[in-house]
């Protein structure tokens, strides 16, 4: 529910809600639940970055090995 009544405040609140929805978080949760969901999302993203870095490292190693062998 909007707390503020000015158009600018409503636009800001809608924008914040859209960002939460874009992250897969229900904007109707209470603030503590939103914070917990954001923290979980950040952990998930960090895990993805680490997985991508590991895959990239393995690819570079395999590429270097194939160049040495070929």
mmCIF file of C-alpha atoms in Angstrom:
data_model
loop_
_atom_site.group_PDB
_atom_site.id
_atom_site.type_symbol
_atom_site.label_atom_id
_atom_site.label_comp_id
_atom_site.label_asym_id
_atom_site.label_seq_id
_atom_site.Cartn_x
_atom_site.Cartn_y
_atom_site.Cartn_z
ATOM 1 C CA UNK A 1 0.000 0.000 0.000
ATOM 2 C CA UNK A 2 1.327 3.427 -0.896
ATOM 3 C CA UNK A 3 2.331 5.455 2.153
ATOM 4 C CA UNK A 4 2.882 8.734 0.309
ATOM 5 C CA UNK A 5 0.385 10.547 -1.857
ATOM 6 C CA UNK A 6 2.413 12.748 -4.192
ATOM 7 C CA UNK A 7 2.789 11.603 -7.798
ATOM 8 C CA UNK A 8 6.568 11.571 -7.485
ATOM 9 C CA UNK A 9 6.428 9.372 -4.376
ATOM 10 C CA UNK A 10 3.946 7.010 -6.018
ATOM 11 C CA UNK A 11 6.139 6.772 -9.122
ATOM 12 C CA UNK A 12 9.166 5.994 -6.936
ATOM 13 C CA UNK A 13 7.252 3.292 -5.052
ATOM 14 C CA UNK A 14 6.024 1.701 -8.296
ATOM 15 C CA UNK A 15 9.584 1.742 -9.639
ATOM 16 C CA UNK A 16 10.864 0.041 -6.468
ATOM 17 C CA UNK A 17 8.110 -2.585 -6.706
ATOM 18 C CA UNK A 18 9.020 -3.287 -10.337
ATOM 19 C CA UNK A 19 12.659 -3.772 -9.394
ATOM 20 C CA UNK A 20 11.671 -6.266 -6.701
ATOM 21 C CA UNK A 21 9.422 -8.134 -9.133
ATOM 22 C CA UNK A 22 12.293 -8.178 -11.628
ATOM 23 C CA UNK A 23 14.380 -9.931 -8.980
ATOM 24 C CA UNK A 24 11.603 -12.457 -8.384
ATOM 25 C CA UNK A 25 10.578 -10.937 -5.039
ATOM 26 C CA UNK A 26 6.986 -10.211 -4.065
ATOM 27 C CA UNK A 27 6.799 -6.479 -3.218
ATOM 28 C CA UNK A 28 3.817 -7.147 -0.922
ATOM 29 C CA UNK A 29 5.988 -8.945 1.635
ATOM 30 C CA UNK A 30 6.775 -7.141 4.849
ATOM 31 C CA UNK A 31 10.082 -5.224 4.828
ATOM 32 C CA UNK A 32 11.973 -7.886 6.826
ATOM 33 C CA UNK A 33 10.883 -10.637 4.426
ATOM 34 C CA UNK A 34 11.941 -8.455 1.481
ATOM 35 C CA UNK A 35 15.384 -7.960 3.054
ATOM 36 C CA UNK A 36 15.760 -11.713 3.625
ATOM 37 C CA UNK A 37 14.692 -12.417 0.040
ATOM 38 C CA UNK A 38 17.183 -9.830 -1.270
ATOM 39 C CA UNK A 39 19.977 -11.375 0.795
ATOM 40 C CA UNK A 40 19.122 -14.830 -0.574
ATOM 41 C CA UNK A 41 19.053 -13.480 -4.124
ATOM 42 C CA UNK A 42 22.490 -11.902 -3.596
ATOM 43 C CA UNK A 43 23.853 -15.243 -2.329
ATOM 44 C CA UNK A 44 22.341 -16.984 -5.358
ATOM 45 C CA UNK A 45 23.953 -14.481 -7.735
ATOM 46 C CA UNK A 46 27.318 -14.776 -5.994
ATOM 47 C CA UNK A 47 27.101 -18.560 -6.388
ATOM 48 C CA UNK A 48 26.374 -18.129 -10.097
ATOM 49 C CA UNK A 49 29.361 -15.819 -10.516
ATOM 50 C CA UNK A 50 31.600 -18.336 -8.768
ATOM 51 C CA UNK A 51 30.275 -21.155 -10.970
ATOM 52 C CA UNK A 52 30.868 -19.101 -14.115
ATOM 53 C CA UNK A 53 34.389 -18.221 -12.991
ATOM 54 C CA UNK A 54 35.150 -21.901 -12.355
ATOM 55 C CA UNK A 55 33.745 -22.917 -15.758
ATOM 56 C CA UNK A 56 35.780 -20.180 -17.455
ATOM 57 C CA UNK A 57 38.949 -21.300 -15.667
ATOM 58 C CA UNK A 58 38.382 -24.927 -16.730
ATOM 59 C CA UNK A 59 37.749 -23.824 -20.321
ATOM 60 C CA UNK A 60 40.986 -21.807 -20.416
ATOM 61 C CA UNK A 61 42.914 -24.759 -18.981
ATOM 62 C CA UNK A 62 41.420 -27.152 -21.540
ATOM 63 C CA UNK A 63 42.139 -24.710 -24.363
ATOM 64 C CA UNK A 64 45.749 -24.289 -23.232
ATOM 65 C CA UNK A 65 46.164 -28.059 -22.959
ATOM 66 C CA UNK A 66 44.752 -28.593 -26.453
ATOM 67 C CA UNK A 67 47.136 -25.987 -27.904
ATOM 68 C CA UNK A 68 50.103 -27.689 -26.263
ATOM 69 C CA UNK A 69 49.008 -31.107 -27.500
ATOM 70 C CA UNK A 70 48.065 -29.957 -31.010
#
